[in-house]
Amino acid sequence: MLFSRHKTQLPTPDQALPGRSEPWFPIADRHRVLDAPVVTDEVPEGLEVAIFGLGCFWGAEEIYWQIPGVWSTSVGYAGGSTPHPSYEEVCTGMTGHTEAVRIVFDPKVVSYDKLVKVFFEVHDPTQGMRQGNDVGTQYRSAIYTTTPEQVEVAERLTKAYGDELARRGITEPITTEVAPAPTYYYAEDHHQQYLHKNPYGYRCHANTGVRFPETV
């Protein structure tokens, strides 16, 4: 019954798939676009980490690796209960994870404000458990913060973007989850830099078309 239920309901921890006790697949050492490490559990001094969920992670990662000041990106799973899940498990809706992109960036070159503004502009944060035709809990919108300063920025810009959407006549509320960063599990290697490896691959950018006002 649980596996056949609608995939827009998050499972409770006791309903979630059991997962694994440790990583179970290898990941390439180097980023194919940025020539930095893909696994960035140890972040160089002076750099920071941002984690966003904004729909299918293939297109999300491609957007962020093009931003000057971004040192490395990876895709993975965040916000769920199942440890070390597989992509197929996440897609069942029974792990609770959202597809996420993890960004290591130099704040002296690109601000966290800029990364959050890009986040809101390139997807639709009002769609709940979906992005466009992609439906399921793994497509929900999320900002997972790693510092108190990121919390302030994320909350402030979420409100500002919601106000701008309302001013433009979009009355649906923002459903983006803003929460402290949970455990992030790296996705399988073939998902890393997917659109570099498959340049004609699938991109979902179901954005609202609304830009941040320049004064924010």
Coordinates of N, CA, C and O in Angstrom, one line a residue, residues 26-32 36-39 189 192-193 197:
P26 N 31.1 4.2 -6.2 CA 32.2 5.1 -6.3 C 31.7 6.4 -7.1 O 30.8 6.4 -7.9
I27 N 32.4 7.5 -6.8 CA 32.1 8.8 -7.5 C 33.5 9.3 -8.0 O 34.5 9.2 -7.3
A28 N 33.5 9.8 -9.2 CA 34.7 10.3 -9.8 C 35.4 11.4 -8.9 O 34.7 12.1 -8.2
D29 N 36.7 11.4 -9.0 CA 37.4 12.3 -8.1 C 37.2 13.8 -8.6 O 37.2 14.7 -7.7
R30 N 37.2 14.0 -9.9 CA 37.2 15.4 -10.3 C 35.9 15.8 -11.1 O 35.3 15.0 -11.8
H31 N 35.5 17.0 -10.9 CA 34.4 17.6 -11.6 C 34.8 17.8 -13.0 O 35.8 18.4 -13.3
R32 N 33.9 17.4 -13.9 CA 34.3 17.4 -15.4 C 34.3 18.8 -15.9 O 34.9 19.1 -17.0
A36 N 37.4 20.5 -10.0 CA 37.6 20.5 -8.6 C 37.1 19.2 -8.1 O 36.5 18.4 -8.8
P37 N 37.3 18.9 -6.8 CA 36.7 17.6 -6.3 C 35.2 17.6 -6.4 O 34.6 18.7 -6.2
V38 N 34.6 16.5 -6.7 CA 33.2 16.3 -6.6 C 32.7 16.1 -5.2 O 31.7 16.7 -4.8
V39 N 33.3 15.2 -4.5 CA 33.0 15.0 -3.1 C 33.8 16.1 -2.3 O 35.0 16.1 -2.3
D189 N 27.4 8.3 -9.6 CA 28.3 9.1 -10.4 C 27.7 9.5 -11.7 O 28.0 10.6 -12.2
Q192 N 26.2 12.9 -11.7 CA 27.1 14.1 -11.4 C 27.5 14.7 -12.8 O 27.9 14.0 -13.7
Q193 N 27.3 16.0 -12.9 CA 27.5 16.7 -14.2 C 26.8 16.0 -15.4 O 27.4 15.9 -16.5
K197 N 27.8 15.5 -19.5 CA 28.0 14.2 -20.2 C 26.9 13.9 -21.2 O 27.2 13.2 -22.2

